[in-house]
mmCIF file with all atom_site columns, C-alpha atoms in Angstrom:
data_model
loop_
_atom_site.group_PDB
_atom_site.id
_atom_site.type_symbol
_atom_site.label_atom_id
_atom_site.label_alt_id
_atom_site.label_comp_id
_atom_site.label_asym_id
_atom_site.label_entity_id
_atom_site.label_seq_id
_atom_site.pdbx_PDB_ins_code
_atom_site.Cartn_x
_atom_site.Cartn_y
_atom_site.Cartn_z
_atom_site.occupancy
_atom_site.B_iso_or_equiv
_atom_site.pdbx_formal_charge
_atom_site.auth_seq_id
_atom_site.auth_comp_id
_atom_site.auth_asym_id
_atom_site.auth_atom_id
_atom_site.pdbx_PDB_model_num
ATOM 1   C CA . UNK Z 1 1   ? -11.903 8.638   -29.679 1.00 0.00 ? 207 UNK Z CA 1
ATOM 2   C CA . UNK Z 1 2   ? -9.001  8.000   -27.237 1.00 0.00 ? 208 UNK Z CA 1
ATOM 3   C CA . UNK Z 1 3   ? -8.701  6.713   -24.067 1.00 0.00 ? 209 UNK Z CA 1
ATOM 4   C CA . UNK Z 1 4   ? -9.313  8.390   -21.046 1.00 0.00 ? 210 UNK Z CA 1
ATOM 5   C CA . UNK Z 1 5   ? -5.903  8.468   -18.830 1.00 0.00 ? 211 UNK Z CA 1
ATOM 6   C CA . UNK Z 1 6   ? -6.423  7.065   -15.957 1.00 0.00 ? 212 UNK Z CA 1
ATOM 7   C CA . UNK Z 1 7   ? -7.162  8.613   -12.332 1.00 0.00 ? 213 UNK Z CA 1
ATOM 8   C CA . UNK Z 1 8   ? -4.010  8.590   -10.114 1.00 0.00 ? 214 UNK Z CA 1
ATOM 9   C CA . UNK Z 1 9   ? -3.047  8.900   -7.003  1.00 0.00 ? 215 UNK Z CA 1
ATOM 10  C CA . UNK Z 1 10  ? 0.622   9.523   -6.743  1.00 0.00 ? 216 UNK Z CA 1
ATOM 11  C CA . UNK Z 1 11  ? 3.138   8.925   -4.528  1.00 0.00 ? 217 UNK Z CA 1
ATOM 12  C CA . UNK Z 1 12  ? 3.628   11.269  -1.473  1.00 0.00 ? 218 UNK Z CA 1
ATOM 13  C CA . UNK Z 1 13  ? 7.236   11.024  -2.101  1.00 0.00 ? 219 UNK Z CA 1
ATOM 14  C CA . UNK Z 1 14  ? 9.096   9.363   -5.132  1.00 0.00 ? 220 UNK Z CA 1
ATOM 15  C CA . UNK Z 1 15  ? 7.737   6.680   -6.549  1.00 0.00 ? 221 UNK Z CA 1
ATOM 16  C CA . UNK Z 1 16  ? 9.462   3.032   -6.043  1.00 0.00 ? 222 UNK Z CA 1
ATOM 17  C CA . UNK Z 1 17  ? 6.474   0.708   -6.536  1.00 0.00 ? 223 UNK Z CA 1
ATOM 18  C CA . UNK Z 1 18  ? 3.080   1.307   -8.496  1.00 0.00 ? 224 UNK Z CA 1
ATOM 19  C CA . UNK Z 1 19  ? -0.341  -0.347  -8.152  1.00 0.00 ? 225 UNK Z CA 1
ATOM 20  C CA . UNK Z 1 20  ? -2.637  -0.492  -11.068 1.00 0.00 ? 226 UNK Z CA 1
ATOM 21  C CA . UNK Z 1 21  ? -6.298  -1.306  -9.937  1.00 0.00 ? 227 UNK Z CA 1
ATOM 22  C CA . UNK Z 1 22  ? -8.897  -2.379  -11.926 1.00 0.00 ? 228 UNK Z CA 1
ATOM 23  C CA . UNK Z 1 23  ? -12.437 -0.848  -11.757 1.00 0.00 ? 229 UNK Z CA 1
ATOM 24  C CA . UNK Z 1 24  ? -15.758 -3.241  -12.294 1.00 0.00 ? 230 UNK Z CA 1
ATOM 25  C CA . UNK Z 1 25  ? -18.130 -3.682  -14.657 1.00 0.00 ? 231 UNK Z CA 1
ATOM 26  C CA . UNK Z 1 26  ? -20.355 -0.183  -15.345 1.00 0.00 ? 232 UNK Z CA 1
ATOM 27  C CA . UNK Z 1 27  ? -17.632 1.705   -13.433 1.00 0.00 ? 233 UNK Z CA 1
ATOM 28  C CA . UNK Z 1 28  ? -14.569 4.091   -13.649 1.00 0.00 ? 234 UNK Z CA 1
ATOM 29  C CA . UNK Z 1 29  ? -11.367 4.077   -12.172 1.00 0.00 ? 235 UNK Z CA 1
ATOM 30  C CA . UNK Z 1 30  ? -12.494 7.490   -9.950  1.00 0.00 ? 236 UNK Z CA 1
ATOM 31  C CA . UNK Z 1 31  ? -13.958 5.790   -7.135  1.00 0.00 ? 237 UNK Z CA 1
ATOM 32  C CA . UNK Z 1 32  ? -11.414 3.386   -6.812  1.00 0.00 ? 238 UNK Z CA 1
ATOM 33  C CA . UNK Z 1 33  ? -8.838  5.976   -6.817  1.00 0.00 ? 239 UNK Z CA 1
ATOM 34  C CA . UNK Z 1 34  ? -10.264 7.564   -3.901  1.00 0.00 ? 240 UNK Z CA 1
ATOM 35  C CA . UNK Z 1 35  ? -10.321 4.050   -2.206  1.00 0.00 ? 241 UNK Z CA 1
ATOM 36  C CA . UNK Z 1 36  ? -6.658  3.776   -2.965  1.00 0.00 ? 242 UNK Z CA 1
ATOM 37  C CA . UNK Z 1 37  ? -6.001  7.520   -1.445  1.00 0.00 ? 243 UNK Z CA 1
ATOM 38  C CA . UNK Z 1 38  ? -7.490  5.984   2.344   1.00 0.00 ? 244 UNK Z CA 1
ATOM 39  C CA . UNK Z 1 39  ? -4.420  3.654   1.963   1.00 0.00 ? 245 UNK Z CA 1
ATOM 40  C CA . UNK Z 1 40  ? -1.664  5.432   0.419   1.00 0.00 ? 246 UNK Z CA 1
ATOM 41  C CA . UNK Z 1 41  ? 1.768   5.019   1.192   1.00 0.00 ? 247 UNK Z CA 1
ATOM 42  C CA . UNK Z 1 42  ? 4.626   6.941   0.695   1.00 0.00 ? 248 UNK Z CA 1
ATOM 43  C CA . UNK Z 1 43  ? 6.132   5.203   -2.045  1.00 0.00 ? 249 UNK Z CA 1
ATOM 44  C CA . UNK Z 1 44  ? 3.269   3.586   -3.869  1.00 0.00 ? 250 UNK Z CA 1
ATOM 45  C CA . UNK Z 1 45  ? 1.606   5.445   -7.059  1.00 0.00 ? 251 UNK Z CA 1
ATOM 46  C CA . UNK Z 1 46  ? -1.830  4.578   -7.381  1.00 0.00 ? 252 UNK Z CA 1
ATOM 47  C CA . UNK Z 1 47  ? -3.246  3.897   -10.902 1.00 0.00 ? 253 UNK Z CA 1
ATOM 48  C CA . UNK Z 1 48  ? -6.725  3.703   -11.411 1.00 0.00 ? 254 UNK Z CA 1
ATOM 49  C CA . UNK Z 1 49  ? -7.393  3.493   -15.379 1.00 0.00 ? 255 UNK Z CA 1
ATOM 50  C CA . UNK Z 1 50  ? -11.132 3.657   -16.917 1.00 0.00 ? 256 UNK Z CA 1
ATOM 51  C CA . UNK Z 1 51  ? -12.275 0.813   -19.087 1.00 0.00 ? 257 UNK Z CA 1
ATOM 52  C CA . UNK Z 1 52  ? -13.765 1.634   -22.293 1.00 0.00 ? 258 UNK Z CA 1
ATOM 53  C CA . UNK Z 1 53  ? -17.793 1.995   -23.053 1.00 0.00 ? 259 UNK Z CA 1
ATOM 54  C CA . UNK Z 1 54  ? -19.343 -0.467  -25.042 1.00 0.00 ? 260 UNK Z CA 1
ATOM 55  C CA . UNK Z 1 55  ? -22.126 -3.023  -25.221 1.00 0.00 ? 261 UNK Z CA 1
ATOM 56  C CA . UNK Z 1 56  ? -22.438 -5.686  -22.998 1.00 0.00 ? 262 UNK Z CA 1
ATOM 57  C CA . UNK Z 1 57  ? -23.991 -8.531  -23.952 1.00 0.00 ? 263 UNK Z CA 1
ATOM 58  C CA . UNK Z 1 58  ? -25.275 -9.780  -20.514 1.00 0.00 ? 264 UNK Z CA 1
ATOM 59  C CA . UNK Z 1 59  ? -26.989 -6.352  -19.881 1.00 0.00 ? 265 UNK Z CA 1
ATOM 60  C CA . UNK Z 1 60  ? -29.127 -6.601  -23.268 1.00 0.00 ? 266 UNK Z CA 1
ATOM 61  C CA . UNK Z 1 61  ? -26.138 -4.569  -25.214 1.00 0.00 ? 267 UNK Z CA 1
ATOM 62  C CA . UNK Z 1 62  ? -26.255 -1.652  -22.546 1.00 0.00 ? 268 UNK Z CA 1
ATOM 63  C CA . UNK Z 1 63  ? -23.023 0.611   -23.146 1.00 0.00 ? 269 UNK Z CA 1
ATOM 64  C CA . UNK Z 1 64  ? -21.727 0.849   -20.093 1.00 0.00 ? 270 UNK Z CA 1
ATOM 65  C CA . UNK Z 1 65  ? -17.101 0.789   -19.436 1.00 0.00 ? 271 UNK Z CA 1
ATOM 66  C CA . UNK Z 1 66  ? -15.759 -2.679  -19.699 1.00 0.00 ? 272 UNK Z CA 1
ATOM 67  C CA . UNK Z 1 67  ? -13.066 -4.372  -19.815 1.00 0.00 ? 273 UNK Z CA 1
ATOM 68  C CA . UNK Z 1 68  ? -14.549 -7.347  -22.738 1.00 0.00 ? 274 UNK Z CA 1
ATOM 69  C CA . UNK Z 1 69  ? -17.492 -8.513  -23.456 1.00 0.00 ? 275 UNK Z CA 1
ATOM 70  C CA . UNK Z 1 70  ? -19.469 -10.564 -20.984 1.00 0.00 ? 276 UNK Z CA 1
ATOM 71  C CA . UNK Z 1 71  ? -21.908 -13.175 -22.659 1.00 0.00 ? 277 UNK Z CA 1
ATOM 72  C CA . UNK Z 1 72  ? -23.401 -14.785 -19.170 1.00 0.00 ? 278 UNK Z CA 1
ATOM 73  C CA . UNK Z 1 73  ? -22.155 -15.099 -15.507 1.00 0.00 ? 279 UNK Z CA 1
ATOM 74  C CA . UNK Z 1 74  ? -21.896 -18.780 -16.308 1.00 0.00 ? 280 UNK Z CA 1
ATOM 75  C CA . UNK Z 1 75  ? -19.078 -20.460 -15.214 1.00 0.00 ? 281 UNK Z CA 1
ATOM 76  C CA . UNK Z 1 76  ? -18.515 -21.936 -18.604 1.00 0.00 ? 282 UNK Z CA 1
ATOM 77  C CA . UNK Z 1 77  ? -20.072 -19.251 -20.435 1.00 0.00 ? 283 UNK Z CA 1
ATOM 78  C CA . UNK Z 1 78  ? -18.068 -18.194 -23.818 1.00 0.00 ? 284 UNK Z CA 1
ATOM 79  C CA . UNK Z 1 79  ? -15.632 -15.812 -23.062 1.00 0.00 ? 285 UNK Z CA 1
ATOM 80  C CA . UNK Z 1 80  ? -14.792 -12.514 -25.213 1.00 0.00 ? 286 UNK Z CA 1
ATOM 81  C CA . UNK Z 1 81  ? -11.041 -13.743 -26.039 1.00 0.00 ? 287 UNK Z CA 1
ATOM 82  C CA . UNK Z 1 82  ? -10.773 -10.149 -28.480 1.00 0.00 ? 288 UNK Z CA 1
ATOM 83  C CA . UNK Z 1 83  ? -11.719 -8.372  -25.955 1.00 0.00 ? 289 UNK Z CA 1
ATOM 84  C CA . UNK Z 1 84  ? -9.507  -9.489  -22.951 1.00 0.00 ? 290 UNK Z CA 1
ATOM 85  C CA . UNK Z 1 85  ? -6.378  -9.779  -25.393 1.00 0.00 ? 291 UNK Z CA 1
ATOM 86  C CA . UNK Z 1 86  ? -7.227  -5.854  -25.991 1.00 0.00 ? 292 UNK Z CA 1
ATOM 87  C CA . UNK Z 1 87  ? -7.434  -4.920  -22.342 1.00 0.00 ? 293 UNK Z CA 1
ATOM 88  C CA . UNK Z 1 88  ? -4.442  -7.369  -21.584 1.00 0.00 ? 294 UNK Z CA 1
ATOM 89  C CA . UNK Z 1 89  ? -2.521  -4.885  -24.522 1.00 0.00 ? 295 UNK Z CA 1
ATOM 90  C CA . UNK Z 1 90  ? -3.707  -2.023  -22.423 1.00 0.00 ? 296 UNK Z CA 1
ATOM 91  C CA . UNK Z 1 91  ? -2.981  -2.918  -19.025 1.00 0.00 ? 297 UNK Z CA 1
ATOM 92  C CA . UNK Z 1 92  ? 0.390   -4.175  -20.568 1.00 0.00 ? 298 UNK Z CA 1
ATOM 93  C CA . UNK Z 1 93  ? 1.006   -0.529  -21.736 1.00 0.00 ? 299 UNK Z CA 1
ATOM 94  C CA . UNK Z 1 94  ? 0.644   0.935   -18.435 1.00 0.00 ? 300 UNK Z CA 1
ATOM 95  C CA . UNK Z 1 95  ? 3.097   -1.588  -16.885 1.00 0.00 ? 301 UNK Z CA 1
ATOM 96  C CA . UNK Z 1 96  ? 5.672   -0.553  -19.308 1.00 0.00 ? 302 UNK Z CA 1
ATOM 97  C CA . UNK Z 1 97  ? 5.008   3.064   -19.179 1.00 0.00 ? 303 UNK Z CA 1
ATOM 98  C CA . UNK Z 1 98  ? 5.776   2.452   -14.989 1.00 0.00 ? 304 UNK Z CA 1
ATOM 99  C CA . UNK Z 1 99  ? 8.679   0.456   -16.189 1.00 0.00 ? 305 UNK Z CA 1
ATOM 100 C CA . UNK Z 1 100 ? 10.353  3.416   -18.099 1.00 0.00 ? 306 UNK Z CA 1
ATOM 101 C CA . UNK Z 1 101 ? 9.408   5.813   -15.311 1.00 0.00 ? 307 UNK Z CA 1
ATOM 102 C CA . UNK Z 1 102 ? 12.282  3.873   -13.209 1.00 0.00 ? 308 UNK Z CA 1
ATOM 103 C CA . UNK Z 1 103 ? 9.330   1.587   -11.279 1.00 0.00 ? 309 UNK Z CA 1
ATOM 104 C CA . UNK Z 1 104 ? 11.319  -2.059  -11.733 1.00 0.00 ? 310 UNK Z CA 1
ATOM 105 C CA . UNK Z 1 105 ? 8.421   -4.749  -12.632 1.00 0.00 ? 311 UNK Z CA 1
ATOM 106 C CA . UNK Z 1 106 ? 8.941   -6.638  -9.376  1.00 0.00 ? 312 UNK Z CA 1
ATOM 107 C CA . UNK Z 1 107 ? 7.336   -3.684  -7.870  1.00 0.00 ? 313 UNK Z CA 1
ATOM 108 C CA . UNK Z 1 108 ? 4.296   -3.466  -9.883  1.00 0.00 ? 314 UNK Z CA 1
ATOM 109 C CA . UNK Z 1 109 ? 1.153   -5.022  -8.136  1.00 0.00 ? 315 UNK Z CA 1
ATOM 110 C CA . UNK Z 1 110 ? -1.938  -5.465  -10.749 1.00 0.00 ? 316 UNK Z CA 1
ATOM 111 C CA . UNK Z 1 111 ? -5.103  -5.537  -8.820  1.00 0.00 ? 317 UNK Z CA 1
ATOM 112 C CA . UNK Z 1 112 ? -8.891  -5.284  -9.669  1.00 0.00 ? 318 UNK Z CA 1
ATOM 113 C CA . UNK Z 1 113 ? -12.403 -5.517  -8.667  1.00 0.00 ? 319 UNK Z CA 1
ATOM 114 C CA . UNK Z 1 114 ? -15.148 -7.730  -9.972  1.00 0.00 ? 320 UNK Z CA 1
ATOM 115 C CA . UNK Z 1 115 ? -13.825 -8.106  -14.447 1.00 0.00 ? 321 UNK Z CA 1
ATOM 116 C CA . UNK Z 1 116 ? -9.747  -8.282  -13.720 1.00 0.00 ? 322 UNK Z CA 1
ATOM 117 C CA . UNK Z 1 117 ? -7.040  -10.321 -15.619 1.00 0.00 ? 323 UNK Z CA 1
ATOM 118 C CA . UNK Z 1 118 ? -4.444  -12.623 -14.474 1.00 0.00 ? 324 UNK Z CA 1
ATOM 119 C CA . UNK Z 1 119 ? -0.446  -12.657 -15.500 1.00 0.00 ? 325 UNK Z CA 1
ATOM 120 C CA . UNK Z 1 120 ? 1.655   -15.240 -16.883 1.00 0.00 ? 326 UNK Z CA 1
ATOM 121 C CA . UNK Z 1 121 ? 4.098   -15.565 -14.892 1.00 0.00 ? 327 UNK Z CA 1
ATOM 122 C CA . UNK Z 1 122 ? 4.168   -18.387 -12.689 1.00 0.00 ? 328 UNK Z CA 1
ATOM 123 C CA . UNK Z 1 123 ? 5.498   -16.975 -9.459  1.00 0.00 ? 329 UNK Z CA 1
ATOM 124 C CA . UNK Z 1 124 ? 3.071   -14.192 -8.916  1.00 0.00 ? 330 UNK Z CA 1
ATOM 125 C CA . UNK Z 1 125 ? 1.222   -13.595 -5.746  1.00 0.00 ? 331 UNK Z CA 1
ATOM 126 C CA . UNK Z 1 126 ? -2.785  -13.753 -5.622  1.00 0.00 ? 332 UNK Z CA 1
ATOM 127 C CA . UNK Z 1 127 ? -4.796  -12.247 -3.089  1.00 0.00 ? 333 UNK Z CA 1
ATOM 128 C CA . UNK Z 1 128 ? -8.551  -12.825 -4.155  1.00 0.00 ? 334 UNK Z CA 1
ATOM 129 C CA . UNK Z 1 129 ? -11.503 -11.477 -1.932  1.00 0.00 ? 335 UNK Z CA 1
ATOM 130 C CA . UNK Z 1 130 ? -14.812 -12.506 -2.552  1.00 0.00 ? 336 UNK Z CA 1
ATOM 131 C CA . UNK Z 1 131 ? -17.946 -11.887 -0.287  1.00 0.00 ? 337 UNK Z CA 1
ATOM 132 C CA . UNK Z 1 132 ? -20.294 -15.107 0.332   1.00 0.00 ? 338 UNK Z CA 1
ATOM 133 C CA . UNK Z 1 133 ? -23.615 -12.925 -0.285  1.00 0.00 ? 339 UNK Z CA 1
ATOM 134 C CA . UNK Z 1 134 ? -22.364 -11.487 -3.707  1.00 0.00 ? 340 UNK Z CA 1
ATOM 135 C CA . UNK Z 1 135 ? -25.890 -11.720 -5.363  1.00 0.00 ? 341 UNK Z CA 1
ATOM 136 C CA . UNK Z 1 136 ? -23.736 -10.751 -9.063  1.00 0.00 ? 342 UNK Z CA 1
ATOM 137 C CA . UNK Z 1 137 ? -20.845 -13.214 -9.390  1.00 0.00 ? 343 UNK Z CA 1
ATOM 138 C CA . UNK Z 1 138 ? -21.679 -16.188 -7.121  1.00 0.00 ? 344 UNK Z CA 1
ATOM 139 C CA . UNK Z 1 139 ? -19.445 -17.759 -4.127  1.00 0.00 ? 345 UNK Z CA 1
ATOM 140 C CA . UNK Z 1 140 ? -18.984 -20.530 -6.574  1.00 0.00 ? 346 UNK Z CA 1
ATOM 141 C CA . UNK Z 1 141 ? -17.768 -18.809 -9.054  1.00 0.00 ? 347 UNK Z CA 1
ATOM 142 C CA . UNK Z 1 142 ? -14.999 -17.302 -6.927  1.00 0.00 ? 348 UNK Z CA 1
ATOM 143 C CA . UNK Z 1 143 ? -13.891 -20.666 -5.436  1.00 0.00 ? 349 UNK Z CA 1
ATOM 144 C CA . UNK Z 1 144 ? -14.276 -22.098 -9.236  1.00 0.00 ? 350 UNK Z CA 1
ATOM 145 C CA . UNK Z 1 145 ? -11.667 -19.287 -10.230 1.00 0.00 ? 351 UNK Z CA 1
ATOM 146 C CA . UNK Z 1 146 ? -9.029  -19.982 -7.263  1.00 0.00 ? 352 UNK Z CA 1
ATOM 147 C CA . UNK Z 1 147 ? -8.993  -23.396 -7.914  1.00 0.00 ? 353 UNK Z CA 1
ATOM 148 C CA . UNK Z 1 148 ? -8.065  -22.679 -11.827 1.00 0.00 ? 354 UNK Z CA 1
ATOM 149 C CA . UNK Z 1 149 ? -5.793  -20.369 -10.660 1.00 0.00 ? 355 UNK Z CA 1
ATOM 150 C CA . UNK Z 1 150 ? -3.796  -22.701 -8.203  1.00 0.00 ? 356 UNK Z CA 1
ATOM 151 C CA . UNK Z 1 151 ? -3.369  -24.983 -11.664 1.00 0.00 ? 357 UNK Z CA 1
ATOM 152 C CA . UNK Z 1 152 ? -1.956  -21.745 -13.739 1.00 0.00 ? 358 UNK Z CA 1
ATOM 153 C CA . UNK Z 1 153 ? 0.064   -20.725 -11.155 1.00 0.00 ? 359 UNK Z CA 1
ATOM 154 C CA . UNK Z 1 154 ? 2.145   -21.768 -8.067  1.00 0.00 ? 360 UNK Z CA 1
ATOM 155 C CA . UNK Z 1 155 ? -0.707  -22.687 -5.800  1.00 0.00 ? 361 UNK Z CA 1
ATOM 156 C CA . UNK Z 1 156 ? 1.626   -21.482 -2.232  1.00 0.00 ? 362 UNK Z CA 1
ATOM 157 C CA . UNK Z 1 157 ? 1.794   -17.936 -3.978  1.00 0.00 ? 363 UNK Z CA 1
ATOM 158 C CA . UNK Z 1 158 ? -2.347  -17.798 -3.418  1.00 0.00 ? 364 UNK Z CA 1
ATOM 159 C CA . UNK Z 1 159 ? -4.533  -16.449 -0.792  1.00 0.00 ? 365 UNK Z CA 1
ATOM 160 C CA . UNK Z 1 160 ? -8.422  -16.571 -0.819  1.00 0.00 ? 366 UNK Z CA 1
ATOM 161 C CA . UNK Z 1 161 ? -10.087 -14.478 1.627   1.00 0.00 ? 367 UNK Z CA 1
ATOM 162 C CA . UNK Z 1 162 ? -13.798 -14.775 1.897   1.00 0.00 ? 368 UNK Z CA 1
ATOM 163 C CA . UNK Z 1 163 ? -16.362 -12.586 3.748   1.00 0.00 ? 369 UNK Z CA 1
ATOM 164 C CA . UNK Z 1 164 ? -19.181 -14.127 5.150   1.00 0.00 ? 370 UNK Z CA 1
ATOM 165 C CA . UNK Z 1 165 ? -21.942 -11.369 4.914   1.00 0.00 ? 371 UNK Z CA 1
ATOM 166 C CA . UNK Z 1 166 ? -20.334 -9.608  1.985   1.00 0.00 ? 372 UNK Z CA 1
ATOM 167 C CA . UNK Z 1 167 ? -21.984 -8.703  -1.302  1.00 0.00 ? 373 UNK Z CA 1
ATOM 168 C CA . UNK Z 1 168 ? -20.612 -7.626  -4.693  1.00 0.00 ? 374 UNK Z CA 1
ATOM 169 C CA . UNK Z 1 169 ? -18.953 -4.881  -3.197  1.00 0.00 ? 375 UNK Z CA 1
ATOM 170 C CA . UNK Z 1 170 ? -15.543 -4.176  -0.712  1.00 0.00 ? 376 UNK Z CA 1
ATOM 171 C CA . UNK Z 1 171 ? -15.813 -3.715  2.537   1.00 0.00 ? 377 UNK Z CA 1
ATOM 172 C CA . UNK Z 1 172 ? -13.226 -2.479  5.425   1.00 0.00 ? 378 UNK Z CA 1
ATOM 173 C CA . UNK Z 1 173 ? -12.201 -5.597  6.414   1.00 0.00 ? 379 UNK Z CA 1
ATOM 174 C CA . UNK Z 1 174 ? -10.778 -6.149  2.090   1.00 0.00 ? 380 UNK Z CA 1
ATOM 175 C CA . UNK Z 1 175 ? -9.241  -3.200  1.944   1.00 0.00 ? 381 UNK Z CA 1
ATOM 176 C CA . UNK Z 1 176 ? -7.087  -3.606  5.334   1.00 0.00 ? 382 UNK Z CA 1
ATOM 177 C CA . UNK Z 1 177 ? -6.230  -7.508  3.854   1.00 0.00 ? 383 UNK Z CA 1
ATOM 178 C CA . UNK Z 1 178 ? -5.236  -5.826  0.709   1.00 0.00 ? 384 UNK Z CA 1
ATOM 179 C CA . UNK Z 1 179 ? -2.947  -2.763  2.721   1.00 0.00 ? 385 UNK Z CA 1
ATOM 180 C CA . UNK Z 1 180 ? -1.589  -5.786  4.701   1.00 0.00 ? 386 UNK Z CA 1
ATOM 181 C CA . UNK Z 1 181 ? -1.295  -7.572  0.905   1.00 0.00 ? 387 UNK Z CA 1
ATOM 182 C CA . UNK Z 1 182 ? 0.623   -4.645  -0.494  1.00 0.00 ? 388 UNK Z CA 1
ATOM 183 C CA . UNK Z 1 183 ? 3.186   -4.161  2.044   1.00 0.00 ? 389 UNK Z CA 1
ATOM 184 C CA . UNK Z 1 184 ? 4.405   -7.385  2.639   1.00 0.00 ? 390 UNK Z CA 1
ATOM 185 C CA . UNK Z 1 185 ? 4.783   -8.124  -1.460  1.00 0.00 ? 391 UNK Z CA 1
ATOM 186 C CA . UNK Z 1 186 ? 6.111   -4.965  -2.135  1.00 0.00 ? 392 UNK Z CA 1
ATOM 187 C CA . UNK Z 1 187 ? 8.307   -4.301  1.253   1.00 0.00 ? 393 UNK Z CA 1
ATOM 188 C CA . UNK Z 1 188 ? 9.607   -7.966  0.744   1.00 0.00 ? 394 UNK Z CA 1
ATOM 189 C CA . UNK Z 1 189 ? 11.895  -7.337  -1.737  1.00 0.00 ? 395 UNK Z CA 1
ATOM 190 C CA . UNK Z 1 190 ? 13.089  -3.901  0.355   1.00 0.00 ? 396 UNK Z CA 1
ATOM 191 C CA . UNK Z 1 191 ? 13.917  -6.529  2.826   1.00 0.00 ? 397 UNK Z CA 1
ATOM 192 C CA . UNK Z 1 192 ? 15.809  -8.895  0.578   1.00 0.00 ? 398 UNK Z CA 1
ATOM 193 C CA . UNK Z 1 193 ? 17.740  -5.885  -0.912  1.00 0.00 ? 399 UNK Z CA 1
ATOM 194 C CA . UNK Z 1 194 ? 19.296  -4.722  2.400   1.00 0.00 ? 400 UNK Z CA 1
ATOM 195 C CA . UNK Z 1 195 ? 19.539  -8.229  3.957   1.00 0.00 ? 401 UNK Z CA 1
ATOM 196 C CA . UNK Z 1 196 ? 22.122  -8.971  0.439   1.00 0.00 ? 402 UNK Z CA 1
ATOM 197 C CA . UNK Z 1 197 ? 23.655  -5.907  1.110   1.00 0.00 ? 403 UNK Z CA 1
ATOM 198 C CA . UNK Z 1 198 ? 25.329  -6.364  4.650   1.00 0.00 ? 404 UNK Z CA 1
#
């Protein structure tokens, strides 16, 4: 069976940058599409792709989508290498089908909720939310994963925003850090252009 293509919201004129957003666990990339429409910009495509069903170990082989496998919420739990390599391939598909629709790669933000992945390259930005009452991944967890991150990648280039009386969820205050987020990464280089061209 193939893929379903992801939901998108496009661009209310052409097209110059592109987010692709990763849904959770158990979810689909509709919802967060939606979300993405409340802070559409002119220039920004919105891609919201769906994960794939299958069974998930932690929820007693439920199908449900997901990105890999997950064994336990564990911080050192085994992780489903296969299965993040194959949505790594797949997120790595979209990217380059932006790339040949004229979208340069410095203008592609990845972004997710809850199950996401991380790039190699060094220099990337990070903006990771987490909520302090998530009940499903715990506060630790997300402080456990920042810290990693700041030794895969350029630690400057990452922000951690927590929210005190947040659970496994987004709230208002997330998605105006992640509007805020957007525009200065994206607009940056908008900036840079014109300041090397005068």
């Amino acid at each position: 069976m193939s893929a379903l293509l992801p939901a998108i919201v496009p661009a209310a004129c052409r097209a110059t940058a592109a987010v692709i957003f990763l849904h959770g666990l158990g979810d689909t990339g509709h919802g967060w599409a939606e979300a993405m429409a409340g802070i559409r910009t002119p220039y920004i495509k919105y891609i919201c792709p769906h994960a794939p069903v299958m069974p998930v170990t932690l929820n007693m082989n439920m199908a449900m989508p997901s990105w890999f496998d997950i064994v336990s919420l564990h911080p050192h739990a085994e992780e489903d290498e296969t299965g993040i390599k194959r949505a790594a391939e797949s997120i790595k598909a979209l990217i380059d089908q932006e790339v040949k629709n004229g979208i340069p790669s410095h203008r592609i933000v990845l972004g997710g909720f809850s199950q996401s992945m991380i790039s190699r390259n060094k220099d990337i930005s990070v903006l990771q939310c987490h909520g302090e009452a998530d009940p499903l991944v715990p506060f630790i967890v997300g402080c456990l994963t920042v810290e990693k991150l700041k030794v895969m990648l350029n630690p400057s280039n990452i922000t951690f925003k927590t929210y005190s009386k947040m659970p496994h969820s987004a709230c208002l205050e997330v998605c105006i850090n992640q509007g805020c987020f957007l525009f200065i990464y994206i607009y940056k280089y908008i900036a840079i252009l014109l300041f090397r061209i005068q």
